[in-house]
Coordinates of C-alpha atoms (C1' of nucleotides) in Angstrom, one line a residue:
Chain A
M933 CA 109.6 85.2 118.6
I934 CA 109.9 84.1 115.8
D935 CA 107.7 86.1 113.2
P936 CA 104.0 84.8 113.6
K937 CA 103.7 85.5 109.4
L938 CA 107.4 83.5 108.6
L939 CA 105.4 80.1 111.4
R940 CA 102.3 79.9 109.3
Q941 CA 103.3 80.6 106.2
A942 CA 106.8 78.5 106.2
T943 CA 105.9 76.5 108.6
A944 CA 107.8 73.2 108.2
D945 CA 110.5 74.9 107.2
V946 CA 110.7 76.5 111.0
A947 CA 109.9 73.4 111.9
K948 CA 113.4 72.3 110.6
N949 CA 115.6 74.8 111.4
L950 CA 114.6 74.2 115.6
A951 CA 114.8 70.3 115.4
R952 CA 118.5 71.2 114.4
R953 CA 118.4 72.3 118.0
G954 CA 116.5 69.4 119.2
F955 CA 113.4 70.8 119.7
V956 CA 110.3 69.4 118.3
F957 CA 108.0 71.8 116.4
D958 CA 104.2 70.4 117.0
A959 CA 103.4 72.5 113.9
D960 CA 100.1 70.6 113.2
A961 CA 98.7 71.0 116.1
Y962 CA 100.3 74.9 115.6
L963 CA 98.8 75.1 112.3
S964 CA 95.8 74.5 113.4
L965 CA 94.7 76.7 116.0
E966 CA 95.9 79.1 112.7
V967 CA 93.4 78.4 111.1
E968 CA 91.3 79.3 113.5
R969 CA 92.6 82.5 114.6
K970 CA 91.5 83.0 111.1
S971 CA 88.3 82.5 111.1
L972 CA 87.9 84.3 114.6
Q973 CA 88.9 86.9 113.3
I974 CA 87.6 87.8 110.4
E975 CA 84.5 86.5 111.7
T976 CA 85.2 89.5 115.1
E977 CA 86.4 92.1 112.6
R978 CA 83.7 92.2 110.7
L979 CA 80.6 92.1 113.7
Q980 CA 83.7 95.3 115.0
A981 CA 83.3 96.7 111.3
E982 CA 78.9 96.1 111.9
R983 CA 79.0 97.5 115.3
N984 CA 80.7 100.9 114.5
T985 CA 78.8 102.3 112.1
S986 CA 75.6 101.2 113.7
A987 CA 76.6 103.1 116.6
K988 CA 77.3 105.8 113.7
R989 CA 74.5 105.9 112.3
V990 CA 72.5 106.0 115.5
G991 CA 74.5 109.0 115.9
K992 CA 73.4 111.0 112.4
A993 CA 69.2 109.7 113.9
K994 CA 69.9 111.6 117.3
A995 CA 70.8 114.7 115.8
A996 CA 69.0 114.5 113.3
G997 CA 65.7 114.7 115.2
D998 CA 65.3 111.3 113.8
D999 CA 63.6 108.3 116.4
V1000 CA 66.1 105.7 116.6
A1001 CA 64.4 103.0 118.3
P1002 CA 63.9 100.8 114.9
L1003 CA 68.3 101.3 115.0
L1004 CA 68.8 100.3 118.1
A1005 CA 66.5 97.9 117.9
A1006 CA 68.4 95.6 114.7
V1007 CA 71.7 95.8 116.6
K1008 CA 70.3 94.5 119.7
D1009 CA 72.0 91.2 119.9
L1010 CA 75.1 92.3 118.6
G1011 CA 77.0 92.6 121.6
A1012 CA 76.3 89.7 122.9
K1013 CA 77.4 87.9 119.0
L1014 CA 80.4 90.6 119.5
E1015 CA 82.0 89.6 122.8
Q1016 CA 81.5 86.3 122.4
A1017 CA 83.6 86.2 118.9
E1018 CA 85.9 88.3 121.5
S1019 CA 86.8 85.8 124.1
S1020 CA 86.9 82.9 121.4
L1021 CA 89.5 84.6 119.2
Q1022 CA 91.3 86.4 122.1
R1023 CA 91.6 82.5 123.7
V1024 CA 92.9 80.3 120.4
Q1025 CA 95.3 84.6 120.5
T1026 CA 96.8 83.6 124.0
A1027 CA 97.1 79.8 123.2
L1028 CA 99.2 80.5 120.3
R1029 CA 101.0 82.8 122.0
D1030 CA 101.9 80.7 124.7
I1031 CA 103.2 79.4 121.6
E1032 CA 105.4 81.9 120.3
L1033 CA 107.2 82.8 123.3
G1034 CA 108.0 78.7 124.2
L1035 CA 109.8 79.0 120.4
P1036 CA 113.9 79.1 120.3
N1037 CA 115.0 81.6 117.6
L1038 CA 115.8 80.5 114.8
L1039 CA 119.2 79.2 114.1
S1040 CA 121.7 80.6 111.5
E1041 CA 122.9 78.8 109.1
H1042 CA 126.7 79.1 109.6
V1043 CA 125.6 77.0 113.3
P1044 CA 127.2 73.6 112.9
D1045 CA 124.8 70.6 113.8
G1046 CA 126.0 69.0 117.3
A1047 CA 123.9 68.0 120.0
D1048 CA 125.4 68.5 123.6
E1049 CA 128.8 70.6 124.3
S1050 CA 131.1 67.9 122.4
A1051 CA 130.1 69.0 118.7
N1052 CA 131.8 72.3 119.6
V1053 CA 133.9 73.9 117.2
E1054 CA 136.7 75.4 118.3
V1055 CA 137.4 78.6 115.6
R1056 CA 141.0 79.5 117.4
Q1057 CA 143.2 79.7 120.1
W1058 CA 145.4 82.9 122.0
G1059 CA 148.2 82.6 124.3
A1060 CA 149.6 79.5 126.1
P1061 CA 148.9 78.1 129.2
R1062 CA 151.9 78.8 131.1
S1063 CA 153.6 75.8 132.4
F1064 CA 154.7 75.5 136.4
D1065 CA 157.3 74.8 138.6
F1066 CA 155.8 74.3 141.3
P1067 CA 152.8 72.4 142.3
V1068 CA 149.0 74.6 141.2
R1069 CA 147.2 75.3 143.1
D1070 CA 143.1 76.1 142.6
H1071 CA 141.9 79.8 143.4
I1072 CA 140.3 78.6 146.3
D1073 CA 143.9 77.0 148.4
I1074 CA 145.3 80.1 146.8
G1075 CA 142.5 82.8 147.9
T1076 CA 141.8 80.6 151.5
Q1077 CA 145.9 80.6 152.3
L1078 CA 146.2 84.4 151.4
G1079 CA 143.4 84.7 153.9
M1080 CA 141.3 86.7 151.7
L1081 CA 139.1 84.4 150.4
D1082 CA 135.9 83.1 152.5
F1083 CA 133.0 80.4 151.8
D1084 CA 132.6 79.4 155.4
A1085 CA 132.0 82.7 156.6
A1086 CA 128.9 83.6 153.1
A1087 CA 127.5 80.5 153.8
E1088 CA 127.2 81.4 157.2
M1089 CA 125.3 84.0 156.3
S1090 CA 124.0 82.9 152.4
G1091 CA 124.5 79.5 152.1
S1092 CA 126.2 78.1 150.0
R1093 CA 127.2 79.1 146.1
F1094 CA 128.3 82.4 147.2
A1095 CA 132.5 84.2 149.1
V1096 CA 133.7 86.6 151.6
M1097 CA 136.4 88.4 149.9
H1098 CA 138.9 91.1 151.4
G1099 CA 142.3 92.6 151.4
G1100 CA 143.8 92.9 147.6
L1101 CA 141.3 89.7 146.0
A1102 CA 138.4 92.1 146.4
R1103 CA 139.9 95.4 145.4
L1104 CA 141.3 93.2 142.2
Q1105 CA 137.7 91.9 140.8
R1106 CA 137.1 96.0 141.5
A1107 CA 140.1 97.1 138.7
L1108 CA 139.3 93.7 136.5
I1109 CA 135.1 95.6 136.5
Q1110 CA 137.4 99.4 136.1
F1111 CA 139.9 97.9 133.7
M1112 CA 137.4 96.1 131.4
L1113 CA 134.8 99.1 131.6
D1114 CA 137.4 101.2 130.9
T1115 CA 138.9 100.1 127.6
H1116 CA 135.4 99.1 126.6
S1117 CA 134.4 102.9 126.7
N1118 CA 137.2 104.1 126.1
E1119 CA 138.7 101.8 123.3
H1120 CA 135.6 100.1 121.7
G1121 CA 133.0 103.5 121.8
Y1122 CA 130.5 101.3 124.5
E1123 CA 128.9 103.8 126.4
E1124 CA 129.1 102.5 130.0
T1125 CA 125.9 102.7 131.5
Y1126 CA 124.2 102.4 135.0
V1127 CA 120.7 100.3 135.3
P1128 CA 118.3 98.9 137.5
Y1129 CA 119.2 95.6 139.1
L1130 CA 115.4 94.7 139.4
V1131 CA 113.5 94.6 136.6
H1132 CA 109.4 94.3 136.3
E1133 CA 108.6 90.6 134.3
R1134 CA 108.1 92.4 131.0
A1135 CA 111.5 93.8 130.7
L1136 CA 112.4 89.5 130.8
L1137 CA 109.9 88.8 129.0
G1138 CA 111.5 91.0 126.0
T1139 CA 114.4 89.3 126.8
G1140 CA 112.6 85.5 126.9
Q1141 CA 114.2 85.2 130.3
L1142 CA 110.7 84.3 130.7
P1143 CA 107.9 82.8 130.4
K1144 CA 110.0 79.6 129.8
F1145 CA 113.4 80.1 132.4
E1146 CA 111.2 81.3 136.0
A1147 CA 113.1 78.9 137.9
D1148 CA 116.8 80.7 136.6
L1149 CA 115.1 83.2 138.4
F1150 CA 115.8 84.8 141.9
R1151 CA 111.8 87.0 142.1
T1152 CA 111.1 88.9 145.2
T1153 CA 107.4 88.7 147.3
T1154 CA 106.9 92.5 147.3
E1155 CA 102.9 92.6 145.4
T1156 CA 104.2 93.0 142.4
P1157 CA 107.1 90.9 142.4
F1158 CA 110.5 91.8 140.8
Y1159 CA 112.9 89.7 139.6
L1160 CA 117.3 90.1 139.9
I1161 CA 118.4 90.1 136.4
P1162 CA 120.8 87.9 135.6
T1163 CA 122.4 89.6 133.7
A1164 CA 123.0 93.1 132.4
E1165 CA 121.9 91.9 129.1
V1166 CA 118.2 92.1 130.3
P1167 CA 118.8 95.8 131.3
L1168 CA 120.4 96.7 129.2
S1169 CA 118.7 95.8 125.2
N1170 CA 115.2 96.7 127.2
L1171 CA 116.9 100.0 126.3
A1172 CA 115.2 99.0 122.6
R1173 CA 112.0 98.3 124.1
D1174 CA 109.5 100.3 122.2
R1175 CA 111.8 102.8 120.6
I1176 CA 111.5 103.9 117.4
F1177 CA 115.1 104.6 117.0
E1178 CA 116.4 106.3 113.2
A1179 CA 118.7 104.6 110.9
G1180 CA 121.1 107.5 112.3
E1181 CA 121.0 106.4 115.9
L1182 CA 122.4 103.2 115.6
P1183 CA 124.6 101.5 116.3
R1184 CA 124.2 101.7 120.0
Q1185 CA 127.1 99.3 122.0
Y1186 CA 126.5 100.1 125.7
V1187 CA 128.7 98.7 127.8
A1188 CA 127.8 98.4 132.2
H1189 CA 129.0 96.7 135.6
T1190 CA 126.5 94.8 137.4
P1191 CA 125.7 92.1 139.6
C1192 CA 123.9 89.2 138.1
F1193 CA 121.6 86.2 140.4
R1194 CA 120.8 83.0 139.5
S1195 CA 119.1 80.5 141.4
E1196 CA 121.5 77.2 139.6
A1197 CA 117.7 75.3 140.3
G1198 CA 119.1 72.6 137.7
S1199 CA 122.7 72.6 138.7
Y1200 CA 122.5 70.9 141.8
G1201 CA 126.6 69.1 142.1
Q1202 CA 127.9 70.8 139.2
D1203 CA 130.6 73.3 140.5
T1204 CA 130.2 72.7 143.9
R1205 CA 133.6 73.7 145.1
G1206 CA 134.5 77.7 144.2
M1207 CA 133.3 80.7 143.1
I1208 CA 132.1 79.2 139.8
R1209 CA 129.3 79.1 140.0
Q1210 CA 127.6 81.3 142.0
H1211 CA 123.8 82.4 143.3
Q1212 CA 125.9 86.9 142.7
F1213 CA 128.3 87.0 140.7
E1214 CA 130.2 90.2 139.1
K1215 CA 129.6 91.1 135.6
V1216 CA 130.8 93.7 132.9
E1217 CA 128.4 93.6 129.6
L1218 CA 128.1 94.5 125.8
V1219 CA 124.5 95.0 124.3
H1220 CA 125.1 96.1 120.5
L1221 CA 121.5 97.8 119.0
V1222 CA 122.3 97.6 114.8
P1223 CA 120.3 97.4 112.0
A1224 CA 118.9 93.9 110.6
Q1225 CA 121.7 93.6 107.7
D1226 CA 125.3 94.9 110.2
S1227 CA 124.4 92.1 112.9
D1228 CA 126.8 89.4 111.1
K1229 CA 129.8 91.2 111.5
A1230 CA 128.3 92.6 115.4
L1231 CA 128.7 89.8 116.7
E1232 CA 132.5 89.6 115.3
A1233 CA 133.2 92.5 116.2
L1234 CA 131.8 91.8 120.4
T1235 CA 133.2 89.0 120.6
A1236 CA 136.6 90.6 119.4
H1237 CA 136.1 93.7 121.8
A1238 CA 135.8 90.4 125.0
E1239 CA 139.1 89.2 123.2
V1240 CA 141.0 92.1 123.6
I1241 CA 140.6 91.7 128.0
L1242 CA 142.1 88.3 127.7
Q1243 CA 144.0 89.1 125.5
R1244 CA 145.9 92.6 127.1
L1245 CA 145.2 89.8 131.0
Q1246 CA 147.1 87.6 128.5
L1247 CA 145.6 85.6 129.7
P1248 CA 145.3 82.3 127.4
Y1249 CA 141.8 81.5 125.8
R1250 CA 139.8 79.7 122.5
V1251 CA 136.8 80.8 121.1
V1252 CA 134.1 78.0 120.3
A1253 CA 131.6 78.5 117.6
L1254 CA 128.1 76.8 119.5
C1255 CA 127.0 73.9 118.0
A1256 CA 122.9 73.8 117.7
G1257 CA 122.5 72.0 119.9
D1258 CA 124.2 74.2 122.7
V1259 CA 123.2 77.8 121.6
G1260 CA 121.0 79.7 124.0
F1261 CA 116.7 80.0 123.9
G1262 CA 117.1 83.4 122.2
A1263 CA 120.0 83.4 120.7
A1264 CA 120.4 83.1 116.6
Q1265 CA 124.4 82.3 117.6
T1266 CA 126.7 82.4 120.1
F1267 CA 130.5 82.2 119.9
D1268 CA 131.6 81.2 123.6
I1269 CA 135.0 82.1 124.7
E1270 CA 136.8 79.7 127.2
V1271 CA 139.2 81.6 128.9
W1272 CA 142.3 78.7 130.6
L1273 CA 142.3 77.5 134.3
P1274 CA 145.5 75.8 135.8
G1275 CA 143.1 74.8 139.2
Q1276 CA 141.4 72.9 136.4
E1277 CA 143.7 72.0 133.6
R1278 CA 140.8 73.2 131.7
Y1279 CA 139.2 76.2 129.3
R1280 CA 135.7 77.5 130.9
E1281 CA 133.4 79.9 129.7
I1282 CA 134.2 83.4 130.6
S1283 CA 132.3 85.1 128.2
S1284 CA 129.5 84.3 125.2
C1285 CA 128.6 86.0 122.4
S1286 CA 125.1 85.9 121.0
N1287 CA 123.8 87.2 118.5
C1288 CA 119.7 87.2 119.0
T1289 CA 118.4 88.8 115.6
D1290 CA 115.3 90.4 115.6
F1291 CA 114.3 87.6 118.7
Q1292 CA 114.6 90.2 121.1
A1293 CA 113.4 92.6 119.3
R1294 CA 109.8 91.1 118.5
R1295 CA 109.4 90.8 121.6
M1296 CA 110.5 93.9 123.6
Q1297 CA 108.2 96.1 119.9
A1298 CA 112.4 97.8 119.1
R1299 CA 112.7 98.9 115.9
V1300 CA 115.1 101.0 113.7
R1301 CA 113.0 103.2 111.0
N1302 CA 114.2 102.1 107.7
K1303 CA 115.9 105.5 105.7
D1304 CA 114.4 104.6 101.8
S1305 CA 110.6 103.3 102.9
G1306 CA 110.4 105.7 106.8
K1307 CA 108.6 102.2 107.7
P1308 CA 109.6 101.1 111.1
E1309 CA 111.2 97.5 111.1
L1310 CA 112.5 95.0 113.9
L1311 CA 116.2 95.7 114.8
H1312 CA 119.2 93.4 116.0
T1313 CA 120.1 92.9 119.6
L1314 CA 123.3 91.2 120.1
N1315 CA 125.3 90.9 124.3
G1316 CA 128.0 89.1 124.8
S1317 CA 130.1 89.3 127.9
G1318 CA 133.1 91.5 127.9
V1319 CA 134.4 89.1 129.9
A1320 CA 132.5 87.8 133.2
A1321 CA 134.5 89.9 136.5
G1322 CA 134.4 86.6 139.2
R1323 CA 135.6 84.1 136.7
A1324 CA 138.7 86.5 135.6
L1325 CA 139.8 86.4 139.0
I1326 CA 139.9 83.0 138.6
A1327 CA 141.4 82.9 135.7
V1328 CA 144.5 85.3 136.9
M1329 CA 144.0 84.0 140.7
E1330 CA 145.4 80.5 138.8
N1331 CA 147.5 82.1 136.3
Y1332 CA 149.2 85.0 138.2
Q1333 CA 149.7 82.5 140.9
Q1334 CA 153.9 82.2 142.2
A1335 CA 155.4 79.6 143.6
D1336 CA 155.1 81.5 147.6
G1337 CA 151.6 81.2 147.3
S1338 CA 151.4 85.1 145.2
I1339 CA 149.5 86.2 143.0
E1340 CA 151.4 88.8 140.4
V1341 CA 148.7 91.4 139.7
P1342 CA 148.6 91.1 135.5
E1343 CA 150.1 94.8 133.9
V1344 CA 146.8 96.6 132.8
L1345 CA 145.8 96.0 136.5
R1346 CA 148.3 98.0 138.5
P1347 CA 146.9 101.4 138.0
Y1348 CA 144.0 100.2 139.2
M1349 CA 145.6 99.0 142.2
G1350 CA 147.7 101.7 143.5
G1351 CA 150.8 100.0 141.5
A1352 CA 150.6 96.7 143.2
S1353 CA 152.6 94.4 141.3
E1354 CA 151.7 91.3 143.8
I1355 CA 148.5 90.2 146.4
R1356 CA 150.9 88.2 149.0
V1357 CA 149.9 87.9 153.0
R1358 CA 149.9 91.1 154.9
D1359 CA 152.7 90.6 158.1
Chain B
rG649 C1' 104.9 107.0 154.9
rG650 C1' 101.3 111.8 154.7
rA651 C1' 97.9 115.4 151.1
rG652 C1' 97.3 117.3 146.1
rA653 C1' 98.0 117.5 140.1
rG654 C1' 98.5 114.6 136.4
rA655 C1' 99.6 110.4 131.8
rU656 C1' 96.8 112.3 124.3
rG657 C1' 100.3 112.0 118.2
rG658 C1' 108.7 113.6 117.2
rC659 C1' 107.3 117.6 121.0
rU660 C1' 103.5 121.8 122.8
rG661 C1' 99.0 121.1 123.9
rA662 C1' 93.2 121.7 122.7
rG663 C1' 89.2 118.1 123.1
rU664 C1' 84.0 115.5 129.8
rG665 C1' 79.3 110.6 125.7
rG666 C1' 78.3 110.2 118.4
rU667 C1' 80.7 112.7 112.2
rC668 C1' 87.9 112.4 116.9
rG669 C1' 93.1 108.5 114.9
rA670 C1' 91.9 112.9 117.2
rA671 C1' 91.2 120.8 116.6
rA672 C1' 95.6 123.9 116.8
rG673 C1' 101.1 125.6 116.7
rC674 C1' 105.7 123.4 116.8
rG675 C1' 109.0 120.2 114.6
rC676 C1' 110.1 117.1 109.8
rU677 C1' 109.5 115.8 104.1
rC678 C1' 107.6 117.4 99.2
rC679 C1' 106.1 120.7 95.9
rC680 C1' 104.8 126.4 94.4
rC681 C1' 107.2 131.6 94.7
rU682 C1' 111.3 135.0 95.3
rG683 C1' 117.9 136.7 92.9
rC684 C1' 120.8 137.1 97.5
rU685 C1' 121.9 132.5 104.7
rA686 C1' 115.0 134.4 105.0
rA687 C1' 110.5 134.6 104.3
rG688 C1' 105.5 133.5 102.5
rG689 C1' 102.6 129.7 100.4
rG690 C1' 99.8 124.4 99.0
rA691 C1' 100.2 119.2 100.4
rG692 C1' 101.8 115.8 103.3
rU693 C1' 103.0 113.0 107.7
rA694 C1' 101.2 107.2 114.7
rA695 C1' 102.0 102.3 115.9
rG696 C1' 100.2 97.9 115.6
rG697 C1' 97.1 93.6 113.3
rG698 C1' 94.0 91.4 109.3
rU699 C1' 92.6 90.4 104.4
rU700 C1' 96.9 89.7 100.2
rA701 C1' 102.1 85.1 96.3
rA702 C1' 102.6 90.4 97.8
rA703 C1' 101.2 95.4 97.0
rA704 C1' 97.7 98.9 96.5
rG705 C1' 92.2 99.7 98.8
rC706 C1' 89.6 98.3 102.3
rC707 C1' 88.7 96.2 107.6
rC708 C1' 90.7 96.6 112.4
rU709 C1' 93.0 97.7 117.7
rU710 C1' 95.2 101.6 119.8
rC711 C1' 94.7 108.4 123.6
rG712 C1' 99.7 105.4 130.2
rA713 C1' 97.8 99.7 131.5
rG714 C1' 93.8 96.6 132.6
rG715 C1' 87.9 96.1 133.6
rG716 C1' 83.0 97.7 133.6
rU717 C1' 78.6 101.1 132.3
rU718 C1' 76.2 102.3 126.4
rC719 C1' 73.5 100.9 120.3
rG720 C1' 78.9 104.4 120.8
rA721 C1' 84.2 106.2 125.0
rA722 C1' 90.2 109.7 124.8
rU723 C1' 85.4 111.8 127.4
rC724 C1' 81.5 108.4 132.5
rC725 C1' 82.3 104.8 136.9
rC726 C1' 86.3 101.0 138.9
rU727 C1' 91.5 99.5 140.2
rC728 C1' 96.7 99.3 138.9
rU729 C1' 101.0 101.8 137.3
rC730 C1' 104.0 105.6 135.9
rU731 C1' 105.4 111.0 136.8
rC732 C1' 105.1 115.6 139.1
rU733 C1' 104.2 119.1 143.4
rC734 C1' 103.9 119.8 149.0
rC735 C1' 105.2 117.1 153.9
rG736 C1' 108.3 113.9 156.1
rC737 C1' 112.5 109.6 156.4
rC738 C1' 116.5 109.3 154.6
rA739 C1' 121.4 107.6 151.0

RNA sequence: GGAGAGAUGGCUGAGUGGUCGAAAGCGCUCCCCUGCUAAGGGAGUAAGGGUUAAAAGCCCUUCGAGGGUUCGAAUCCCUCUCUCUCCGCCA
């Protein structure tokens, strides 16, 4: 959420910033509601104050044994007036809040202009795509020929966009996850964390998936519905909900491995083959909670942490600064990390690292006490994949494929694979 | 799933219709006193919002959440959520 104060005082600036995303903010409509809110709120609070003082007067009179009938008569119609004022105020405040909840975050000044992903700016590249002296297969062929990847069995029980993995391939994904968790917790200062995969609506309101993106989520049919998390960002960031951290308690860095569930509504026809885009996938997620002034630096650090994973795996990648039109709803600035996939002969997103500034913190009331003033201030949240395990698996399969259809196991994963150096068909 | 108990400020915990945003203790901050790492005395110490250019001040809201009764609710009524104990069941 954008600071409502800023919204009403610098409405034009806000609208201009959001316009960079291609978002149209109806400033006039907002301001006219805001004018209404102001007068209604002043009136409502005036009536509340009147009620409070008159109630106190009645109390005192009763204690003194005086007749309270005249006092009661004087405030006879106050209740009805107040009720009306309160409900009008609430109506306007709800309308304002609906607008506010639907506004994306303000973009950082560092974000390049552009309408869509074609305008994203490559920041750096690491490694060089390997050249193969045999016909390159994609992960679908590799996995299927190894007998370790089965989309038919998955479709049989769950439909499209699911996969079943067996043997070395299933283990390779687990190895990737463990390698990533170990690296981040042992070397990058993250606290390994286990979190719920089902969360209430308010958690998703906090991180910004709701109310706007309900269609992307799976929801249970229980009496009070749960949502399946689309990313561990949701539970991890919500660890800060309704909390006031002491200055010394920040920064906090959490890492968690979770499955992620996405309905992928609206992505029909995209990446329908293979494991690139699934309803369920594994991801290692990084979340930072930092004081406001530190979040730019934290975004650099977070991105670098994710990059280390790909470097250790010797997977070529590039880092891309998302342009204004491509930065997600809650983010002020985002770097995507894209890994080279030989099967597609292109770079594909494997991590997205975002600085959400105070956008989520305001929704969650996540704060840190300013050491000098003693006052609570909104903290900043950042999140990034470190990295998506399902896509990392694809990247390893395709980049480490060998002429005979086997997969070489990257050095750093061998300790997690019982020392195995390759994955091949069992005979 | 069954039975019971509970939810109050950073913590412990009082408060069953009025002067209660809330006793007391602990913790924390500042000051005073005191020559010995201790003790004592005093003051302060919730969050959100409105008004304001901003602050001060003033006002509003908040005692798990939502609704109701009342001139007035932490206190009474209803619904929900969560926590704890016992039983059952399970990983």
